[in-house]
């Protein structure tokens, strides 16, 4: 049974293939999934590619209904990004990330290619999410790259551009949820990392919010990594978060 209302995507940030497979199996649950999906990112994909995805996230685990977020943050000329998207649609990701700074032509090419390739293969269309201003950048970093806008304004500007260019949503920090929801409307997907269940260590995340706070502000999906993956019992940690959200 699909846990449709569970907003949590568990970040599987490792290049250890057996560990990734174990973590994914455990959050996929023995009876019902305790997360809404899992996220595999650049380090995993560069290390193991599509065969690694198929190994760590095999068909029986996919059949539990949990989502798959392929966080590649693509950024190149339109033709190359479209080619990258085309290459991964067969893995049936629920979400793929691309950089909005690649511009409208790149985003349009990615969106059109995702739709066309999904149709050709007879699979669900992957939703494309834009990365706006990386949270590792502050105002002085933007100025150094020739961007004089305030980071907050730049996030809104790039998110609007993403929406106009056919993207389905953006990745955003908890502090950006309210403004983005207002700017981009209720149907725009907001996928939010930087989430810590109350009482969890924040580690290197500087601006954190609890799952409930983020959902209340308007987040559609939450990315949570270490509070689940580094728990003694990852499935239990995820289940506790889901129960707290009323998603189980
Ligand atoms: O372990 P933790 O919950 O901090 O993991 C968060 C995940 O979200 C990681 O995969 C990280 O790369 C990603 N992320 C983030 N902050 C951002 C963007 C992405 O933590 N601003």
PDB file of C-alpha atoms and ligand atoms in Angstrom:
ATOM      1  CA  UNK A   1       0.000   0.000   0.000  1.00  0.00           C
ATOM      2  CA  UNK A   2       1.355   3.403  -0.926  1.00  0.00           C
ATOM      3  CA  UNK A   3       1.965   5.826   1.945  1.00  0.00           C
ATOM      4  CA  UNK A   4       0.717   8.721  -0.159  1.00  0.00           C
ATOM      5  CA  UNK A   5       0.397  11.165   2.618  1.00  0.00           C
ATOM      6  CA  UNK A   6       3.850  10.571   4.088  1.00  0.00           C
ATOM      7  CA  UNK A   7       5.867  13.639   3.044  1.00  0.00           C
ATOM      8  CA  UNK A   8       9.262  12.320   4.164  1.00  0.00           C
ATOM      9  CA  UNK A   9      11.978  11.470   1.649  1.00  0.00           C
ATOM     10  CA  UNK A  10      14.895   9.779   3.366  1.00  0.00           C
ATOM     11  CA  UNK A  11      18.295  10.952   2.050  1.00  0.00           C
ATOM     12  CA  UNK A  12      20.519   7.921   1.497  1.00  0.00           C
ATOM     13  CA  UNK A  13      23.834   9.804   1.394  1.00  0.00           C
ATOM     14  CA  UNK A  14      26.397   7.046   1.011  1.00  0.00           C
ATOM     15  CA  UNK A  15      28.546   5.348  -1.624  1.00  0.00           C
ATOM     16  CA  UNK A  16      28.358   2.084   0.324  1.00  0.00           C
ATOM     17  CA  UNK A  17      26.078   0.037  -1.935  1.00  0.00           C
ATOM     18  CA  UNK A  18      25.087  -2.716   0.547  1.00  0.00           C
ATOM     19  CA  UNK A  19      24.424  -0.076   3.206  1.00  0.00           C
ATOM     20  CA  UNK A  20      22.234   1.916   0.805  1.00  0.00           C
ATOM     21  CA  UNK A  21      20.294  -1.243  -0.090  1.00  0.00           C
ATOM     22  CA  UNK A  22      19.840  -2.100   3.597  1.00  0.00           C
ATOM     23  CA  UNK A  23      18.675   1.393   4.530  1.00  0.00           C
ATOM     24  CA  UNK A  24      16.206   1.523   1.645  1.00  0.00           C
ATOM     25  CA  UNK A  25      14.827  -1.913   2.530  1.00  0.00           C
ATOM     26  CA  UNK A  26      14.388  -0.919   6.148  1.00  0.00           C
ATOM     27  CA  UNK A  27      12.484   2.318   5.449  1.00  0.00           C
ATOM     28  CA  UNK A  28      10.430   0.594   2.747  1.00  0.00           C
ATOM     29  CA  UNK A  29       9.098  -1.314   5.766  1.00  0.00           C
ATOM     30  CA  UNK A  30       8.238  -4.923   6.391  1.00  0.00           C
ATOM     31  CA  UNK A  31       4.493  -4.224   6.237  1.00  0.00           C
ATOM     32  CA  UNK A  32       3.981  -0.674   5.006  1.00  0.00           C
ATOM     33  CA  UNK A  33       6.593   1.968   4.101  1.00  0.00           C
ATOM     34  CA  UNK A  34       7.575   4.298   6.935  1.00  0.00           C
ATOM     35  CA  UNK A  35       8.731   6.998   4.505  1.00  0.00           C
ATOM     36  CA  UNK A  36       7.123   8.526   1.432  1.00  0.00           C
ATOM     37  CA  UNK A  37      10.277   7.938  -0.582  1.00  0.00           C
ATOM     38  CA  UNK A  38      14.052   7.798  -0.686  1.00  0.00           C
ATOM     39  CA  UNK A  39      16.589  10.178  -2.162  1.00  0.00           C
ATOM     40  CA  UNK A  40      19.759   9.084  -3.926  1.00  0.00           C
ATOM     41  CA  UNK A  41      22.159  11.856  -4.859  1.00  0.00           C
ATOM     42  CA  UNK A  42      25.221  12.702  -6.847  1.00  0.00           C
ATOM     43  CA  UNK A  43      27.739  10.752  -4.801  1.00  0.00           C
ATOM     44  CA  UNK A  44      25.759   7.524  -5.036  1.00  0.00           C
ATOM     45  CA  UNK A  45      24.932   7.976  -8.731  1.00  0.00           C
ATOM     46  CA  UNK A  46      28.503   8.849  -9.755  1.00  0.00           C
ATOM     47  CA  UNK A  47      29.807   5.842  -7.850  1.00  0.00           C
ATOM     48  CA  UNK A  48      27.261   3.247  -8.967  1.00  0.00           C
ATOM     49  CA  UNK A  49      25.118   4.647 -11.805  1.00  0.00           C
ATOM     50  CA  UNK A  50      21.877   3.108 -12.989  1.00  0.00           C
ATOM     51  CA  UNK A  51      22.920  -0.482 -12.071  1.00  0.00           C
ATOM     52  CA  UNK A  52      23.504   0.738  -8.500  1.00  0.00           C
ATOM     53  CA  UNK A  53      20.022   2.250  -8.377  1.00  0.00           C
ATOM     54  CA  UNK A  54      18.515  -1.025  -9.596  1.00  0.00           C
ATOM     55  CA  UNK A  55      20.493  -2.961  -6.988  1.00  0.00           C
ATOM     56  CA  UNK A  56      19.792  -0.699  -4.019  1.00  0.00           C
ATOM     57  CA  UNK A  57      16.198  -0.033  -5.006  1.00  0.00           C
ATOM     58  CA  UNK A  58      14.978  -3.218  -6.742  1.00  0.00           C
ATOM     59  CA  UNK A  59      11.517  -3.778  -8.205  1.00  0.00           C
ATOM     60  CA  UNK A  60      10.011  -5.494  -5.108  1.00  0.00           C
ATOM     61  CA  UNK A  61      11.006  -2.497  -2.975  1.00  0.00           C
ATOM     62  CA  UNK A  62       9.674  -0.081  -5.622  1.00  0.00           C
ATOM     63  CA  UNK A  63       6.447  -2.088  -5.556  1.00  0.00           C
ATOM     64  CA  UNK A  64       5.832  -0.934  -1.965  1.00  0.00           C
ATOM     65  CA  UNK A  65       4.878   2.348  -3.616  1.00  0.00           C
ATOM     66  CA  UNK A  66       7.608   4.521  -2.127  1.00  0.00           C
ATOM     67  CA  UNK A  67       8.864   7.398  -4.232  1.00  0.00           C
ATOM     68  CA  UNK A  68      12.319   7.840  -5.694  1.00  0.00           C
ATOM     69  CA  UNK A  69      14.042  11.220  -5.699  1.00  0.00           C
ATOM     70  CA  UNK A  70      17.098  11.302  -7.969  1.00  0.00           C
ATOM     71  CA  UNK A  71      18.967  14.388  -6.781  1.00  0.00           C
ATOM     72  CA  UNK A  72      21.457  15.063  -9.572  1.00  0.00           C
ATOM     73  CA  UNK A  73      21.250  18.897  -9.703  1.00  0.00           C
ATOM     74  CA  UNK A  74      21.906  18.960 -13.450  1.00  0.00           C
ATOM     75  CA  UNK A  75      23.323  22.156 -14.967  1.00  0.00           C
ATOM     76  CA  UNK A  76      24.593  22.368 -18.562  1.00  0.00           C
ATOM     77  CA  UNK A  77      23.451  23.540 -22.004  1.00  0.00           C
ATOM     78  CA  UNK A  78      19.825  22.610 -22.800  1.00  0.00           C
ATOM     79  CA  UNK A  79      20.699  19.753 -25.157  1.00  0.00           C
ATOM     80  CA  UNK A  80      23.024  18.100 -22.650  1.00  0.00           C
ATOM     81  CA  UNK A  81      20.659  18.418 -19.692  1.00  0.00           C
ATOM     82  CA  UNK A  82      17.841  17.047 -21.856  1.00  0.00           C
ATOM     83  CA  UNK A  83      20.091  14.103 -22.739  1.00  0.00           C
ATOM     84  CA  UNK A  84      20.837  13.494 -19.071  1.00  0.00           C
ATOM     85  CA  UNK A  85      17.144  13.526 -18.234  1.00  0.00           C
ATOM     86  CA  UNK A  86      16.386  11.188 -21.130  1.00  0.00           C
ATOM     87  CA  UNK A  87      19.008   8.761 -19.826  1.00  0.00           C
ATOM     88  CA  UNK A  88      17.467   8.430 -16.359  1.00  0.00           C
ATOM     89  CA  UNK A  89      13.705   8.415 -17.063  1.00  0.00           C
ATOM     90  CA  UNK A  90      13.841   4.613 -17.439  1.00  0.00           C
ATOM     91  CA  UNK A  91      14.760   4.458 -13.720  1.00  0.00           C
ATOM     92  CA  UNK A  92      11.313   5.951 -13.075  1.00  0.00           C
ATOM     93  CA  UNK A  93      12.346   8.666 -10.648  1.00  0.00           C
ATOM     94  CA  UNK A  94       9.469  10.488  -9.003  1.00  0.00           C
ATOM     95  CA  UNK A  95      11.610  13.645  -8.803  1.00  0.00           C
ATOM     96  CA  UNK A  96      14.772  14.865 -10.564  1.00  0.00           C
ATOM     97  CA  UNK A  97      16.610  18.095  -9.679  1.00  0.00           C
ATOM     98  CA  UNK A  98      18.133  20.622 -12.073  1.00  0.00           C
ATOM     99  CA  UNK A  99      19.706  24.036 -11.439  1.00  0.00           C
ATOM    100  CA  UNK A 100      17.410  26.958 -12.251  1.00  0.00           C
ATOM    101  CA  UNK A 101      20.506  29.094 -12.930  1.00  0.00           C
ATOM    102  CA  UNK A 102      20.826  27.085 -16.153  1.00  0.00           C
ATOM    103  CA  UNK A 103      18.125  29.408 -17.489  1.00  0.00           C
ATOM    104  CA  UNK A 104      14.672  29.109 -19.061  1.00  0.00           C
ATOM    105  CA  UNK A 105      15.736  27.305 -22.256  1.00  0.00           C
ATOM    106  CA  UNK A 106      17.512  24.631 -20.234  1.00  0.00           C
ATOM    107  CA  UNK A 107      14.550  24.170 -17.891  1.00  0.00           C
ATOM    108  CA  UNK A 108      12.053  24.006 -20.782  1.00  0.00           C
ATOM    109  CA  UNK A 109      14.181  21.440 -22.617  1.00  0.00           C
ATOM    110  CA  UNK A 110      14.411  19.340 -19.455  1.00  0.00           C
ATOM    111  CA  UNK A 111      10.670  19.503 -18.791  1.00  0.00           C
ATOM    112  CA  UNK A 112       9.722  18.683 -22.384  1.00  0.00           C
ATOM    113  CA  UNK A 113      12.192  15.811 -22.542  1.00  0.00           C
ATOM    114  CA  UNK A 114      11.024  14.329 -19.231  1.00  0.00           C
ATOM    115  CA  UNK A 115       7.425  14.328 -20.475  1.00  0.00           C
ATOM    116  CA  UNK A 116       8.251  12.983 -23.934  1.00  0.00           C
ATOM    117  CA  UNK A 117      10.554  10.202 -22.724  1.00  0.00           C
ATOM    118  CA  UNK A 118       8.114   9.114 -20.003  1.00  0.00           C
ATOM    119  CA  UNK A 119       5.375   8.918 -22.617  1.00  0.00           C
ATOM    120  CA  UNK A 120       7.600   6.917 -24.975  1.00  0.00           C
ATOM    121  CA  UNK A 121       8.437   4.429 -22.211  1.00  0.00           C
ATOM    122  CA  UNK A 122       4.910   4.321 -20.812  1.00  0.00           C
ATOM    123  CA  UNK A 123       6.036   5.355 -17.326  1.00  0.00           C
ATOM    124  CA  UNK A 124       4.956   8.146 -14.997  1.00  0.00           C
ATOM    125  CA  UNK A 125       6.416  11.545 -15.837  1.00  0.00           C
ATOM    126  CA  UNK A 126       9.201  12.471 -13.409  1.00  0.00           C
ATOM    127  CA  UNK A 127       8.521  15.758 -11.659  1.00  0.00           C
ATOM    128  CA  UNK A 128      11.323  18.268 -12.159  1.00  0.00           C
ATOM    129  CA  UNK A 129      12.429  20.337  -9.194  1.00  0.00           C
ATOM    130  CA  UNK A 130      14.696  23.380  -9.441  1.00  0.00           C
ATOM    131  CA  UNK A 131      17.600  24.277  -7.222  1.00  0.00           C
ATOM    132  CA  UNK A 132      17.602  28.046  -6.733  1.00  0.00           C
ATOM    133  CA  UNK A 133      20.318  29.649  -4.567  1.00  0.00           C
ATOM    134  CA  UNK A 134      22.328  26.989  -2.744  1.00  0.00           C
ATOM    135  CA  UNK A 135      22.009  27.491   0.996  1.00  0.00           C
ATOM    136  CA  UNK A 136      25.803  27.343   1.181  1.00  0.00           C
ATOM    137  CA  UNK A 137      25.917  30.738  -0.604  1.00  0.00           C
ATOM    138  CA  UNK A 138      25.471  34.056   1.171  1.00  0.00           C
ATOM    139  CA  UNK A 139      25.130  37.587  -0.177  1.00  0.00           C
ATOM    140  CA  UNK A 140      28.876  38.065  -0.599  1.00  0.00           C
ATOM    141  CA  UNK A 141      29.145  34.799  -2.554  1.00  0.00           C
ATOM    142  CA  UNK A 142      26.387  35.995  -4.905  1.00  0.00           C
ATOM    143  CA  UNK A 143      28.121  39.359  -5.355  1.00  0.00           C
ATOM    144  CA  UNK A 144      31.353  37.501  -6.158  1.00  0.00           C
ATOM    145  CA  UNK A 145      29.525  35.743  -9.002  1.00  0.00           C
ATOM    146  CA  UNK A 146      28.088  39.008 -10.316  1.00  0.00           C
ATOM    147  CA  UNK A 147      24.610  38.637  -8.778  1.00  0.00           C
ATOM    148  CA  UNK A 148      23.722  41.780  -6.844  1.00  0.00           C
ATOM    149  CA  UNK A 149      20.225  40.700  -5.738  1.00  0.00           C
ATOM    150  CA  UNK A 150      19.621  39.716  -2.140  1.00  0.00           C
ATOM    151  CA  UNK A 151      19.658  35.902  -1.726  1.00  0.00           C
ATOM    152  CA  UNK A 152      15.977  35.913  -0.636  1.00  0.00           C
ATOM    153  CA  UNK A 153      14.904  37.909  -3.701  1.00  0.00           C
ATOM    154  CA  UNK A 154      17.065  35.781  -5.965  1.00  0.00           C
ATOM    155  CA  UNK A 155      15.389  32.598  -4.633  1.00  0.00           C
ATOM    156  CA  UNK A 156      11.933  34.026  -5.478  1.00  0.00           C
ATOM    157  CA  UNK A 157      13.073  35.223  -8.869  1.00  0.00           C
ATOM    158  CA  UNK A 158      14.568  31.848  -9.831  1.00  0.00           C
ATOM    159  CA  UNK A 159      11.560  29.947  -8.480  1.00  0.00           C
ATOM    160  CA  UNK A 160       9.172  32.080 -10.574  1.00  0.00           C
ATOM    161  CA  UNK A 161      11.351  31.506 -13.604  1.00  0.00           C
ATOM    162  CA  UNK A 162      11.297  27.766 -12.881  1.00  0.00           C
ATOM    163  CA  UNK A 163       7.505  27.758 -12.734  1.00  0.00           C
ATOM    164  CA  UNK A 164       7.211  29.752 -15.962  1.00  0.00           C
ATOM    165  CA  UNK A 165       9.669  27.368 -17.622  1.00  0.00           C
ATOM    166  CA  UNK A 166       7.629  24.257 -16.849  1.00  0.00           C
ATOM    167  CA  UNK A 167       9.271  22.946 -13.687  1.00  0.00           C
ATOM    168  CA  UNK A 168       6.997  21.346 -11.100  1.00  0.00           C
ATOM    169  CA  UNK A 169       8.598  22.858  -8.007  1.00  0.00           C
ATOM    170  CA  UNK A 170      11.798  23.751  -6.213  1.00  0.00           C
ATOM    171  CA  UNK A 171      14.022  22.617  -3.393  1.00  0.00           C
ATOM    172  CA  UNK A 172      13.991  25.219  -0.655  1.00  0.00           C
ATOM    173  CA  UNK A 173      15.167  25.880   2.866  1.00  0.00           C
ATOM    174  CA  UNK A 174      12.586  25.864   5.683  1.00  0.00           C
ATOM    175  CA  UNK A 175      12.925  29.646   5.928  1.00  0.00           C
ATOM    176  CA  UNK A 176      11.866  30.082   2.298  1.00  0.00           C
ATOM    177  CA  UNK A 177       8.653  28.019   2.424  1.00  0.00           C
ATOM    178  CA  UNK A 178       6.178  30.772   3.296  1.00  0.00           C
ATOM    179  CA  UNK A 179       7.427  33.304   0.729  1.00  0.00           C
ATOM    180  CA  UNK A 180       7.670  30.686  -2.037  1.00  0.00           C
ATOM    181  CA  UNK A 181       4.202  29.345  -1.332  1.00  0.00           C
ATOM    182  CA  UNK A 182       2.881  32.878  -1.699  1.00  0.00           C
ATOM    183  CA  UNK A 183       4.937  33.649  -4.813  1.00  0.00           C
ATOM    184  CA  UNK A 184       4.392  30.396  -6.706  1.00  0.00           C
ATOM    185  CA  UNK A 185       0.904  29.267  -5.690  1.00  0.00           C
ATOM    186  CA  UNK A 186      -0.545  26.201  -4.044  1.00  0.00           C
ATOM    187  CA  UNK A 187       0.269  23.702  -6.798  1.00  0.00           C
ATOM    188  CA  UNK A 188       4.001  24.371  -6.911  1.00  0.00           C
ATOM    189  CA  UNK A 189       5.940  21.564  -5.184  1.00  0.00           C
ATOM    190  CA  UNK A 190       8.196  22.602  -2.300  1.00  0.00           C
ATOM    191  CA  UNK A 191      10.717  19.916  -1.297  1.00  0.00           C
ATOM    192  CA  UNK A 192      12.458  20.951   1.912  1.00  0.00           C
ATOM    193  CA  UNK A 193      15.733  19.702   3.472  1.00  0.00           C
ATOM    194  CA  UNK A 194      17.180  21.089   6.717  1.00  0.00           C
ATOM    195  CA  UNK A 195      14.561  19.259   8.784  1.00  0.00           C
ATOM    196  CA  UNK A 196      15.211  17.964  12.279  1.00  0.00           C
ATOM    197  CA  UNK A 197      12.686  16.130  14.467  1.00  0.00           C
ATOM    198  CA  UNK A 198      12.478  17.868  17.843  1.00  0.00           C
ATOM    199  CA  UNK A 199      15.353  16.719  20.018  1.00  0.00           C
ATOM    200  CA  UNK A 200      17.547  15.541  17.111  1.00  0.00           C
ATOM    201  CA  UNK A 201      21.090  16.865  16.682  1.00  0.00           C
ATOM    202  CA  UNK A 202      21.274  19.527  13.963  1.00  0.00           C
ATOM    203  CA  UNK A 203      24.794  18.364  12.859  1.00  0.00           C
ATOM    204  CA  UNK A 204      25.997  20.758  10.128  1.00  0.00           C
ATOM    205  CA  UNK A 205      22.520  22.100   9.326  1.00  0.00           C
ATOM    206  CA  UNK A 206      22.400  25.700  10.493  1.00  0.00           C
ATOM    207  CA  UNK A 207      18.773  26.626   9.882  1.00  0.00           C
ATOM    208  CA  UNK A 208      16.550  23.764  10.870  1.00  0.00           C
ATOM    209  CA  UNK A 209      12.825  23.276  11.414  1.00  0.00           C
ATOM    210  CA  UNK A 210      10.773  20.367  12.736  1.00  0.00           C
ATOM    211  CA  UNK A 211       8.777  18.262  10.252  1.00  0.00           C
ATOM    212  CA  UNK A 212       5.466  19.553  11.601  1.00  0.00           C
ATOM    213  CA  UNK A 213       6.490  23.210  11.392  1.00  0.00           C
ATOM    214  CA  UNK A 214       7.648  22.798   7.790  1.00  0.00           C
ATOM    215  CA  UNK A 215       4.461  21.017   6.684  1.00  0.00           C
ATOM    216  CA  UNK A 216       2.302  23.588   8.463  1.00  0.00           C
ATOM    217  CA  UNK A 217       4.097  26.372   6.582  1.00  0.00           C
ATOM    218  CA  UNK A 218       3.341  24.688   3.251  1.00  0.00           C
ATOM    219  CA  UNK A 219       6.101  22.165   2.478  1.00  0.00           C
ATOM    220  CA  UNK A 220       4.913  19.258   0.283  1.00  0.00           C
ATOM    221  CA  UNK A 221       7.875  16.997   0.938  1.00  0.00           C
ATOM    222  CA  UNK A 222      10.639  16.903   3.536  1.00  0.00           C
ATOM    223  CA  UNK A 223      14.157  15.583   2.996  1.00  0.00           C
ATOM    224  CA  UNK A 224      15.488  13.959   6.148  1.00  0.00           C
ATOM    225  CA  UNK A 225      18.793  12.103   6.173  1.00  0.00           C
ATOM    226  CA  UNK A 226      20.927  11.498   9.229  1.00  0.00           C
ATOM    227  CA  UNK A 227      18.171  11.613  11.884  1.00  0.00           C
ATOM    228  CA  UNK A 228      16.895   8.448  10.161  1.00  0.00           C
ATOM    229  CA  UNK A 229      19.970   6.846   8.594  1.00  0.00           C
ATOM    230  CA  UNK A 230      22.205   7.258  11.640  1.00  0.00           C
ATOM    231  CA  UNK A 231      19.585   6.136  14.156  1.00  0.00           C
ATOM    232  CA  UNK A 232      20.150   2.778  15.859  1.00  0.00           C
ATOM    233  CA  UNK A 233      16.887   1.662  14.231  1.00  0.00           C
ATOM    234  CA  UNK A 234      16.263   3.686  11.047  1.00  0.00           C
ATOM    235  CA  UNK A 235      12.814   2.204  10.430  1.00  0.00           C
ATOM    236  CA  UNK A 236      11.714   3.102  13.946  1.00  0.00           C
ATOM    237  CA  UNK A 237      13.114   6.646  13.621  1.00  0.00           C
ATOM    238  CA  UNK A 238      11.209   7.126  10.353  1.00  0.00           C
ATOM    239  CA  UNK A 239       8.056   5.601  11.805  1.00  0.00           C
ATOM    240  CA  UNK A 240       8.211   7.966  14.783  1.00  0.00           C
ATOM    241  CA  UNK A 241       8.471  10.983  12.453  1.00  0.00           C
ATOM    242  CA  UNK A 242       5.596   9.690  10.304  1.00  0.00           C
ATOM    243  CA  UNK A 243       3.357   9.125  13.331  1.00  0.00           C
ATOM    244  CA  UNK A 244       4.164  12.586  14.623  1.00  0.00           C
ATOM    245  CA  UNK A 245       3.006  13.954  11.254  1.00  0.00           C
ATOM    246  CA  UNK A 246      -0.121  11.813  11.271  1.00  0.00           C
ATOM    247  CA  UNK A 247       1.115  10.096   8.124  1.00  0.00           C
ATOM    248  CA  UNK A 248       0.865   6.521   9.429  1.00  0.00           C
TER     249      UNK A 248
HETATM  250  O1  LIG B   1      21.283  14.365   6.937  1.00  0.00           O
HETATM  251  P1  LIG B   1      20.442  15.542   6.562  1.00  0.00           P
HETATM  252  O2  LIG B   1      19.010  15.443   7.021  1.00  0.00           O
HETATM  253  O3  LIG B   1      21.083  16.854   6.916  1.00  0.00           O
HETATM  254  O4  LIG B   1      20.402  15.452   4.952  1.00  0.00           O
HETATM  255  C1  LIG B   1      19.784  16.415   4.196  1.00  0.00           C
HETATM  256  C2  LIG B   1      19.856  16.093   2.722  1.00  0.00           C
HETATM  257  O5  LIG B   1      19.355  17.201   2.023  1.00  0.00           O
HETATM  258  C3  LIG B   1      21.246  15.824   2.179  1.00  0.00           C
HETATM  259  O6  LIG B   1      21.124  14.879   1.108  1.00  0.00           O
HETATM  260  C4  LIG B   1      21.687  17.162   1.649  1.00  0.00           C
HETATM  261  O7  LIG B   1      22.565  17.075   0.559  1.00  0.00           O
HETATM  262  C5  LIG B   1      20.367  17.771   1.187  1.00  0.00           C
HETATM  263  N1  LIG B   1      20.331  19.240   1.211  1.00  0.00           N
HETATM  264  C6  LIG B   1      20.530  19.985   2.363  1.00  0.00           C
HETATM  265  N2  LIG B   1      20.463  21.338   2.354  1.00  0.00           N
HETATM  266  C7  LIG B   1      20.221  21.965   1.225  1.00  0.00           C
HETATM  267  C8  LIG B   1      20.017  21.254   0.052  1.00  0.00           C
HETATM  268  C9  LIG B   1      20.082  19.868   0.081  1.00  0.00           C
HETATM  269  O8  LIG B   1      20.758  19.419   3.408  1.00  0.00           O
HETATM  270  N3  LIG B   1      20.143  23.273   1.233  1.00  0.00           N
END
